[in-house]
């Protein structure tokens, strides 16, 4: 009896423990966000637990009903779902599958755990079903971000480089060619500055969408940065050649882009092309070469396509080398000033001299400013260099005026960057004052390029200098955009006719017509006219005959060191 009671108590205690465990499992299942299927092989019993009702609108009670899940998922996921639901058939113990629901609004993850008895027969299994839609979406976004450019939907730079490397690798094996083209929208900054970044982005996006349509198995395009796109073509030819695609781009850019504001925008592009294996043998080098070629094309005029040539690369490398040496030269002031005289056509008297800088290389070579000034303008060293030129020229002029007492003008070339400096006007006036020279005997030569940026700011600076007495001369007239309207708005004293006109004036009647009308206009506006590049007597006589005031050129004197000018000044003194 005692034994029976003991057995009963034990049974009760075990039942309590079991009920406790059952409660615990239920609570765990109910608090989980997942749904579970428990399946016992011995009893052919299946139980749906957890958030089953949130996932499916049907229940499952027996093993054969598990297959009802097939109806819930997209056909593309069927076989993987089959494997995960019945792992006992594939001998895998744990499996997982990601399945899209039929209505495509959710991604579910199925994970199965199966247990076996000592003989290796399946005993029971649990299928856990989780909603991974959020995770999937995040993953998709991350994948998109890793490969695509958000603004245009084209490949991004990193992914493009990887794909281009694949093209190059394949071309190496097959002996094919890979074309790389950099496509740059001309004057995009004007659109961005003028219409704002939102409109600028809209244009980039629209142009990008157009380029996307050109992509294919062997044609890839990316949005490299700002207004620059890059295209890679594997084994170019026929419809997939750069020429053909460039033609299509030109066809598109011939029509304006319609912005959401209603505004219509027309663009042109400059394209630089480099090919594997001719230009370079790696993706990045090809892109760099194409970029150098594009810039070269752009410098010769926009709306162009330019193809790689070794000379372009040589020139670039040389400019990089010059740039490095130039920085050093600016810090060491390895420059000398030369001066070129200007004479009145009427009485042949000295009108003034133009200060022209020379770079004295470590080997004693004189490097022409036409080589290094553009580079100095690009890397900003024109500002310290220009300040040095200004100081040297004014100092030299002050000493000549004291020594010889001959009145004349010192003309100094000023670059746009230098003029744009905040303290430019103050600095210039300070130098003139320090050397005690008459401001009216100092002239600055500016080119039309100075007026391309902030016109009002430049005009204001020139007006300040002009009011202080300094003369303003417009250099290289006839080579720039020569819009006559700004001539009225600027305080100009002198206009210098570019030497390209003078060069052809005796042989080309069109040059004569232009030069004569410019001289006429200069007279009407009350400016002084100077013709540059006068190399022979006939040119000089012609220029005098049409009313040009002053000539400057090799005929009467090359740019020369100070001693040369001193001889001229001495000659005047002793007359
Ligand atoms: P630019 O201001 O037009 O200077 C005139 C250029 O024409 C000078 O070249 C001069 O040597 C050259 N030249 C003068 N007469 C004749 C001639 O009869 N025939 C020919 N074929 N050429 C003649 P340079 O000295 O090589 O200067 C080139 C350019 O470099 C200058 O053109 C100017 O734009 C720039 N530059 C020179 N010095 C300076 C400077 O100190 N500052 C700045 N910002 N630019 C400078
Ligand atoms: Ca000049
Ligand atoms: Ca000039």
XYZ file of C-alpha atoms and ligand atoms in Angstrom:
623
model
C 0.000 0.000 0.000
C 2.784 2.247 0.986
C 4.530 1.318 -2.230
C 1.417 2.196 -4.292
C 1.064 5.589 -2.595
C 4.676 6.293 -3.297
C 4.174 5.418 -6.948
C 1.098 7.665 -7.165
C 2.946 10.610 -5.617
C 5.789 10.105 -8.034
C 3.366 10.021 -10.974
C 1.645 13.206 -9.793
C 4.971 14.937 -9.348
C 6.049 13.864 -12.823
C 2.756 15.077 -14.309
C 3.163 18.426 -12.603
C 6.673 18.690 -13.976
C 5.419 17.761 -17.454
C 2.597 20.317 -17.307
C 5.126 22.917 -16.178
C 7.424 22.068 -19.102
C 4.463 22.158 -21.524
C 3.505 25.619 -20.195
C 7.080 26.771 -20.577
C 7.312 25.620 -24.197
C 3.958 27.227 -25.036
C 5.014 30.516 -23.474
C 8.300 30.466 -25.357
C 6.459 29.716 -28.626
C 3.816 32.364 -28.012
C 6.268 35.125 -27.171
C 8.393 34.379 -30.229
C 7.636 36.346 -33.428
C 8.047 33.103 -35.381
C 5.710 30.247 -36.282
C 6.612 26.579 -35.616
C 5.577 23.204 -36.914
C 6.216 20.291 -34.608
C 6.005 16.919 -36.269
C 6.208 13.540 -34.558
C 7.065 10.650 -36.856
C 5.826 7.995 -34.399
C 2.353 9.397 -34.074
C 2.005 11.020 -37.501
C 0.967 14.114 -35.616
C 1.734 17.702 -36.557
C 1.150 20.737 -34.418
C 1.298 24.375 -35.574
C 2.592 26.656 -32.845
C 3.724 30.238 -32.217
C 2.396 32.925 -34.593
C 1.170 30.435 -37.204
C -2.080 32.352 -37.774
C -0.146 35.534 -38.597
C 1.634 33.692 -41.360
C -0.928 31.324 -42.862
C -4.691 31.101 -43.053
C -4.771 27.291 -42.906
C -3.821 24.798 -40.200
C -1.750 21.599 -40.414
C -2.555 18.500 -38.344
C -0.933 15.562 -40.138
C 2.357 15.012 -41.939
C 0.888 14.841 -45.421
C -0.719 18.272 -44.904
C 2.720 19.882 -44.611
C 2.752 19.982 -48.426
C -0.008 22.614 -48.228
C 2.815 25.083 -47.628
C 3.826 24.621 -51.283
C 0.706 26.483 -52.341
C 1.718 29.474 -50.231
C 5.114 30.163 -51.768
C 6.268 31.460 -55.133
C 7.038 28.737 -57.700
C 10.691 29.772 -57.840
C 11.124 28.644 -54.213
C 9.397 25.283 -54.442
C 12.372 22.942 -54.613
C 14.302 24.593 -51.785
C 11.167 24.552 -49.627
C 10.721 20.864 -50.346
C 14.238 20.140 -49.136
C 13.837 22.066 -45.958
C 10.438 20.649 -45.071
C 11.466 17.029 -45.614
C 15.136 16.826 -44.692
C 14.700 13.198 -43.693
C 14.516 12.453 -47.402
C 17.795 14.193 -48.148
C 19.625 12.950 -45.069
C 20.474 16.513 -44.044
C 19.954 17.279 -40.380
C 19.499 21.066 -40.404
C 18.469 23.079 -43.407
C 17.232 26.498 -44.133
C 15.499 28.135 -47.110
C 14.372 31.654 -47.927
C 11.036 31.726 -49.744
C 8.970 34.489 -51.251
C 5.248 34.231 -50.619
C 2.959 33.837 -53.603
C 1.536 37.363 -53.327
C 5.162 38.557 -53.107
C 4.589 40.757 -50.075
C 6.739 38.742 -47.658
C 9.950 36.789 -47.474
C 9.899 33.819 -45.064
C 12.790 31.840 -43.760
C 12.185 28.122 -43.057
C 14.611 26.343 -40.736
C 14.243 22.686 -39.823
C 15.734 20.685 -36.988
C 15.267 16.948 -37.041
C 16.088 14.362 -34.371
C 16.837 10.671 -34.926
C 16.686 7.606 -32.657
C 19.614 5.244 -31.980
C 18.856 3.295 -35.147
C 18.963 6.465 -37.220
C 15.223 6.665 -37.824
C 13.683 10.134 -37.725
C 11.854 10.697 -34.457
C 10.576 14.249 -34.700
C 11.259 17.538 -36.383
C 10.568 21.219 -35.862
C 10.195 23.705 -38.697
C 10.687 27.309 -37.590
C 9.256 30.001 -39.897
C 10.469 33.608 -39.551
C 9.464 36.782 -41.380
C 12.695 38.145 -42.913
C 11.103 40.715 -45.248
C 12.739 43.708 -43.524
C 16.136 42.083 -43.490
C 15.790 41.117 -47.174
C 14.858 44.676 -48.169
C 17.822 46.100 -46.262
C 20.028 43.556 -47.915
C 18.691 44.464 -51.349
C 19.343 48.138 -50.646
C 22.863 47.383 -49.502
C 23.494 45.299 -52.600
C 22.097 48.098 -54.761
C 24.283 50.647 -53.028
C 27.296 48.426 -53.518
C 26.774 48.218 -57.278
C 24.737 51.174 -58.455
C 24.781 54.931 -58.405
C 21.720 56.205 -56.599
C 21.167 59.272 -58.780
C 21.340 57.703 -62.228
C 20.794 53.965 -61.671
C 24.009 53.340 -63.615
C 26.851 51.271 -62.133
C 28.855 53.077 -59.501
C 32.568 53.623 -59.854
C 33.714 50.633 -57.785
C 31.529 48.096 -59.491
C 32.330 49.544 -62.914
C 36.059 49.165 -62.264
C 35.506 45.516 -61.259
C 33.529 44.837 -64.414
C 36.067 46.675 -66.563
C 38.819 44.570 -65.018
C 36.851 41.488 -66.076
C 36.643 42.871 -69.635
C 40.407 43.462 -69.664
C 41.145 39.977 -68.265
C 38.940 38.397 -70.906
C 40.468 40.509 -73.668
C 43.923 39.390 -72.565
C 42.859 35.770 -73.000
C 41.038 36.210 -76.286
C 43.293 38.847 -77.831
C 40.400 41.350 -78.014
C 40.218 45.083 -77.545
C 38.483 47.027 -74.773
C 37.474 50.640 -75.403
C 37.142 53.004 -72.485
C 35.492 56.389 -72.964
C 35.159 59.212 -70.471
C 32.081 61.302 -71.186
C 32.045 64.745 -69.620
C 29.228 67.285 -69.877
C 30.611 70.620 -71.098
C 30.183 73.633 -68.805
C 28.093 71.680 -66.319
C 29.155 74.017 -63.514
C 27.312 76.813 -65.304
C 24.091 74.782 -65.160
C 24.676 73.949 -61.505
C 25.559 77.521 -60.593
C 22.842 79.050 -62.723
C 19.903 76.752 -62.016
C 20.909 75.173 -58.728
C 21.972 71.693 -57.739
C 18.466 70.210 -57.847
C 18.106 71.027 -61.543
C 21.715 69.982 -62.125
C 20.974 66.613 -60.552
C 17.845 66.243 -62.646
C 19.863 66.758 -65.796
C 22.523 64.270 -64.653
C 19.778 61.797 -63.877
C 18.058 62.219 -67.257
C 21.296 61.958 -69.182
C 22.235 58.955 -67.022
C 18.931 57.236 -67.852
C 19.630 57.765 -71.531
C 23.107 56.252 -71.170
C 21.621 53.300 -69.279
C 19.641 52.367 -72.377
C 22.898 52.017 -74.293
C 24.250 49.398 -71.871
C 24.341 45.741 -72.775
C 26.312 42.564 -72.201
C 29.487 44.070 -73.650
C 28.782 47.735 -72.946
C 28.937 49.018 -69.375
C 28.544 52.603 -68.238
C 28.969 54.196 -64.826
C 28.383 57.582 -63.282
C 31.939 58.350 -62.229
C 31.332 61.603 -60.378
C 29.519 64.907 -60.807
C 29.092 65.368 -64.569
C 31.440 62.593 -65.649
C 30.420 59.168 -66.954
C 32.622 56.315 -68.054
C 31.874 53.655 -70.634
C 33.614 50.333 -71.216
C 33.125 48.299 -74.386
C 34.369 44.744 -74.768
C 35.487 43.875 -78.311
C 34.121 47.070 -79.880
C 32.814 47.054 -83.412
C 29.783 48.008 -85.486
C 26.894 49.047 -83.312
C 28.964 48.624 -80.189
C 31.810 50.875 -81.311
C 32.656 54.146 -79.580
C 31.951 56.010 -82.840
C 28.471 54.564 -83.135
C 27.627 55.234 -79.490
C 29.085 58.730 -79.692
C 26.788 59.324 -82.650
C 23.820 58.197 -80.554
C 24.863 60.486 -77.698
C 25.144 63.395 -80.116
C 21.732 62.531 -81.473
C 20.323 62.770 -77.967
C 22.157 65.945 -76.945
C 20.996 67.666 -80.125
C 17.543 67.674 -78.509
C 16.990 69.600 -75.267
C 16.361 67.885 -71.939
C 13.015 68.759 -70.423
C 13.279 69.500 -66.702
C 10.377 69.165 -64.279
C 10.383 72.962 -63.851
C 9.441 73.232 -67.537
C 12.893 74.496 -68.388
C 14.622 73.131 -71.480
C 18.350 72.471 -71.346
C 20.682 71.658 -74.180
C 24.093 70.195 -73.484
C 27.189 69.091 -75.324
C 29.692 66.490 -74.164
C 33.418 65.974 -74.543
C 34.613 62.413 -74.919
C 38.099 60.970 -74.442
C 38.840 57.438 -75.641
C 41.612 55.018 -74.692
C 41.840 51.358 -75.678
C 43.297 48.198 -74.223
C 45.987 47.152 -75.103
C 47.217 50.262 -76.959
C 46.928 52.875 -74.211
C 47.198 50.830 -71.013
C 46.742 47.320 -69.643
C 44.670 47.834 -66.500
C 41.182 49.184 -65.931
C 42.271 52.127 -63.780
C 45.071 53.135 -66.128
C 42.716 52.999 -69.107
C 40.268 55.258 -67.295
C 43.073 57.684 -66.389
C 44.303 57.746 -70.003
C 40.785 58.355 -71.318
C 40.422 61.210 -68.842
C 43.700 62.819 -69.912
C 42.620 62.514 -73.562
C 39.211 64.022 -72.729
C 40.837 67.023 -71.006
C 43.163 67.473 -73.949
C 40.151 67.477 -76.296
C 38.319 69.925 -74.077
C 41.271 72.308 -74.007
C 41.136 72.409 -77.807
C 37.415 73.128 -77.890
C 34.370 71.499 -76.386
C 31.796 69.149 -77.919
C 34.529 66.860 -79.204
C 35.650 63.257 -79.261
C 39.357 62.644 -78.995
C 41.272 59.385 -79.274
C 44.366 58.348 -77.397
C 47.766 59.060 -78.909
C 51.089 58.478 -77.105
C 51.992 62.154 -77.606
C 49.009 63.217 -75.461
C 50.258 61.094 -72.593
C 53.826 62.393 -73.028
C 52.619 65.953 -72.962
C 50.606 65.251 -69.825
C 53.511 63.583 -68.044
C 55.712 66.490 -69.024
C 53.223 68.968 -67.588
C 53.106 66.965 -64.342
C 56.876 67.089 -64.206
C 56.913 70.793 -64.980
C 54.306 71.330 -62.293
C 56.543 69.771 -59.643
C 59.562 71.787 -60.743
C 57.479 74.939 -61.016
C 56.384 74.771 -57.377
C 59.995 74.592 -56.392
C 60.945 77.434 -58.722
C 58.203 79.639 -57.264
C 59.450 79.062 -53.744
C 63.065 79.727 -54.809
C 62.096 82.620 -57.117
C 64.050 81.191 -60.034
C 62.556 83.705 -62.448
C 63.801 86.690 -64.360
C 61.960 89.592 -65.837
C 62.310 90.462 -69.518
C 60.849 93.583 -71.041
C 59.622 94.239 -74.564
C 59.431 97.827 -75.847
C 56.387 99.412 -77.468
C 56.650 102.350 -79.882
C 54.205 104.911 -81.257
C 53.616 104.378 -84.965
C 53.510 108.128 -85.642
C 56.694 109.469 -84.088
C 58.482 106.196 -83.228
C 58.852 107.321 -79.635
C 58.925 104.826 -76.772
C 55.443 104.300 -75.373
C 56.371 101.767 -72.719
C 57.542 98.231 -72.033
C 55.671 95.025 -71.354
C 57.002 92.909 -68.492
C 57.292 89.259 -69.568
C 58.443 86.681 -67.059
C 61.048 83.991 -67.823
C 61.722 80.870 -65.840
C 65.394 80.167 -65.460
C 65.789 76.421 -65.123
C 68.537 74.900 -62.963
C 70.462 74.204 -66.201
C 70.265 77.875 -67.123
C 67.566 77.294 -69.786
C 64.913 79.923 -70.164
C 61.503 78.255 -70.177
C 58.794 80.094 -72.083
C 55.857 81.468 -70.091
C 53.472 79.960 -72.673
C 54.561 76.566 -71.275
C 54.466 77.278 -67.559
C 51.884 80.068 -67.088
C 48.943 77.760 -67.974
C 50.312 75.187 -65.502
C 50.858 77.847 -62.837
C 47.272 78.951 -63.423
C 46.052 75.402 -62.949
C 47.909 74.727 -59.714
C 47.477 78.187 -58.221
C 51.178 79.085 -58.124
C 50.355 81.953 -60.511
C 49.307 83.976 -57.451
C 52.704 84.075 -55.671
C 54.451 84.191 -59.065
C 52.241 87.060 -60.255
C 52.875 88.978 -57.049
C 56.599 88.526 -57.521
C 56.322 89.757 -61.150
C 54.344 92.792 -60.035
C 56.834 93.706 -57.328
C 59.884 93.217 -59.590
C 58.384 95.166 -62.479
C 57.300 98.147 -60.377
C 60.648 98.153 -58.564
C 62.542 98.065 -61.879
C 60.346 100.816 -63.301
C 60.907 103.047 -60.238
C 64.664 102.700 -60.587
C 64.580 103.534 -64.351
C 62.378 106.557 -63.808
C 64.815 107.865 -61.202
C 67.900 107.140 -63.313
C 66.706 108.367 -66.730
C 63.710 110.576 -66.059
C 62.106 109.416 -69.330
C 58.306 109.096 -69.056
C 56.945 105.765 -70.242
C 54.558 103.007 -69.207
C 55.197 99.669 -67.497
C 52.664 97.028 -68.583
C 52.213 94.016 -66.333
C 50.272 90.866 -67.269
C 47.738 89.871 -64.634
C 46.064 86.506 -64.620
C 42.415 85.960 -63.662
C 43.252 83.986 -60.526
C 45.566 86.709 -59.325
C 42.947 89.381 -59.910
C 40.332 87.308 -58.096
C 42.451 87.336 -54.915
C 40.669 89.257 -52.182
C 43.569 91.618 -51.501
C 44.629 92.107 -55.132
C 43.646 95.792 -55.427
C 45.088 96.762 -52.032
C 48.284 94.874 -52.756
C 48.761 96.471 -56.160
C 48.181 99.993 -54.826
C 50.484 99.305 -51.886
C 53.334 98.239 -54.218
C 52.854 101.314 -56.428
C 52.921 103.560 -53.348
C 55.913 101.832 -51.762
C 58.076 102.401 -54.854
C 56.726 105.929 -55.258
C 55.711 105.583 -58.889
C 52.878 107.398 -60.627
C 49.897 105.022 -60.890
C 49.192 106.430 -64.384
C 52.549 105.047 -65.553
C 51.580 101.517 -64.549
C 49.264 99.454 -66.737
C 47.826 96.022 -66.146
C 47.125 93.680 -69.058
C 44.135 91.433 -68.619
C 42.584 88.979 -71.058
C 38.921 88.346 -71.719
C 39.154 85.106 -69.731
C 39.282 87.232 -66.592
C 35.681 88.220 -67.226
C 34.233 84.727 -67.559
C 33.775 84.140 -63.818
C 32.228 86.774 -61.598
C 32.045 89.680 -64.049
C 30.710 92.231 -61.548
C 33.432 91.464 -59.010
C 36.191 91.779 -61.625
C 34.668 94.944 -63.097
C 34.535 96.425 -59.605
C 38.219 95.665 -58.964
C 39.277 97.091 -62.315
C 37.236 100.227 -61.624
C 38.943 100.678 -58.250
C 42.383 100.418 -59.857
C 41.340 102.713 -62.691
C 40.067 105.320 -60.254
C 43.428 105.163 -58.494
C 45.023 106.051 -61.848
C 46.274 102.656 -63.032
C 45.704 101.938 -66.729
C 43.778 98.900 -67.883
C 44.719 97.143 -71.089
C 42.742 94.370 -72.750
C 45.235 91.802 -74.090
C 44.938 89.337 -76.972
C 41.853 91.049 -78.322
C 40.149 89.061 -81.050
C 41.112 85.603 -79.762
C 38.551 85.186 -76.992
C 34.811 85.444 -77.055
C 35.162 89.131 -78.045
C 31.738 90.136 -76.921
C 31.707 93.833 -77.543
C 29.008 94.579 -75.002
C 31.379 94.342 -72.035
C 33.817 96.849 -73.516
C 31.411 99.620 -72.524
C 31.039 98.282 -68.994
C 34.761 98.172 -68.191
C 37.207 101.008 -67.548
C 39.489 100.138 -70.473
C 42.298 102.416 -71.650
C 44.140 100.231 -74.113
C 43.253 97.438 -76.474
C 45.958 95.045 -77.668
C 45.317 93.380 -80.991
C 46.447 89.788 -80.964
C 49.482 88.903 -83.037
C 47.523 86.318 -85.022
C 45.829 89.206 -86.901
C 49.053 91.024 -87.519
C 50.629 87.837 -88.807
C 48.094 87.470 -91.606
C 47.241 91.077 -92.226
C 49.268 91.418 -95.415
C 48.095 88.181 -96.951
C 44.528 87.785 -95.801
C 41.843 90.294 -96.697
C 39.496 88.973 -93.985
C 42.132 89.811 -91.350
C 42.374 93.294 -92.808
C 38.632 93.821 -92.609
C 38.584 92.683 -88.981
C 41.617 94.685 -87.921
C 40.365 97.845 -89.628
C 36.974 97.623 -88.001
C 38.542 96.963 -84.598
C 40.805 100.015 -84.949
C 37.799 102.080 -85.992
C 35.838 100.846 -82.972
C 38.781 101.497 -80.635
C 38.948 105.076 -81.896
C 35.215 105.602 -81.375
C 35.460 104.255 -77.832
C 38.476 106.451 -77.102
C 40.934 103.631 -76.325
C 44.549 103.431 -77.330
C 45.394 100.599 -79.772
C 48.505 98.425 -79.699
C 49.320 95.834 -82.327
C 51.393 92.890 -81.092
C 53.729 90.648 -83.053
C 54.881 93.254 -85.566
C 57.799 91.623 -87.305
C 58.356 93.668 -90.445
C 58.284 97.187 -91.813
C 55.316 96.575 -94.154
C 53.128 95.424 -91.299
C 54.140 98.517 -89.347
C 53.383 100.891 -92.242
C 50.007 99.297 -92.808
C 49.125 99.547 -89.107
C 50.110 103.213 -89.020
C 48.053 103.856 -92.143
C 44.885 102.412 -90.611
C 45.330 104.448 -87.428
C 46.854 101.947 -84.994
C 48.594 103.963 -82.261
C 51.351 101.668 -81.022
C 53.336 98.657 -82.239
C 55.139 95.974 -80.275
C 57.113 93.173 -81.849
C 60.392 91.671 -82.908
C 60.808 94.421 -85.542
C 61.632 97.006 -82.868
C 62.731 94.786 -80.045
C 62.363 91.328 -78.627
C 61.574 90.754 -74.955
C 64.959 91.426 -73.362
C 66.716 91.584 -70.009
C 66.747 94.985 -68.218
C 70.083 95.967 -69.829
C 68.411 96.035 -73.251
C 65.773 98.514 -72.091
C 68.462 100.573 -70.375
C 70.202 101.032 -73.723
C 66.985 102.371 -75.230
C 66.449 104.742 -72.286
C 70.066 105.967 -72.461
C 69.586 106.589 -76.177
C 66.558 108.757 -75.476
C 68.397 110.664 -72.745
C 71.352 111.548 -74.945
C 69.184 112.753 -77.818
P 51.367 88.018 -74.289
O 50.968 88.828 -73.129
O 50.489 88.078 -75.482
O 52.829 88.453 -74.623
C 53.292 88.631 -75.896
C 54.007 87.417 -76.356
O 54.292 87.553 -77.724
C 55.349 87.237 -75.670
O 55.582 85.879 -75.516
C 56.316 87.795 -76.666
O 57.609 87.252 -76.578
C 55.672 87.397 -77.960
N 56.055 88.300 -79.030
C 56.351 89.618 -78.946
N 56.641 90.116 -80.147
C 56.538 89.108 -81.035
C 56.712 89.009 -82.441
O 57.040 89.970 -83.137
N 56.506 87.812 -83.021
C 56.169 86.746 -82.287
N 55.973 85.568 -82.914
N 55.966 86.781 -80.943
C 56.158 87.972 -80.334
P 56.091 85.298 -74.182
O 57.001 86.259 -73.536
O 56.558 83.938 -74.471
O 54.793 85.264 -73.310
C 53.775 84.422 -73.640
C 52.584 84.705 -72.805
O 52.825 84.360 -71.446
C 52.217 86.165 -72.747
O 51.535 86.501 -73.893
C 51.384 86.214 -71.505
O 50.083 85.766 -71.793
C 52.062 85.195 -70.634
N 52.920 85.894 -69.677
C 54.172 86.300 -69.816
N 54.612 86.900 -68.687
C 53.605 86.868 -67.814
C 53.416 87.321 -66.460
O 54.291 87.909 -65.840
N 52.199 87.090 -65.862
C 51.189 86.477 -66.536
N 50.041 86.321 -65.914
N 51.329 86.046 -67.809
C 52.517 86.232 -68.447
Ca 50.438 90.719 -72.577
Ca 49.047 89.511 -76.079
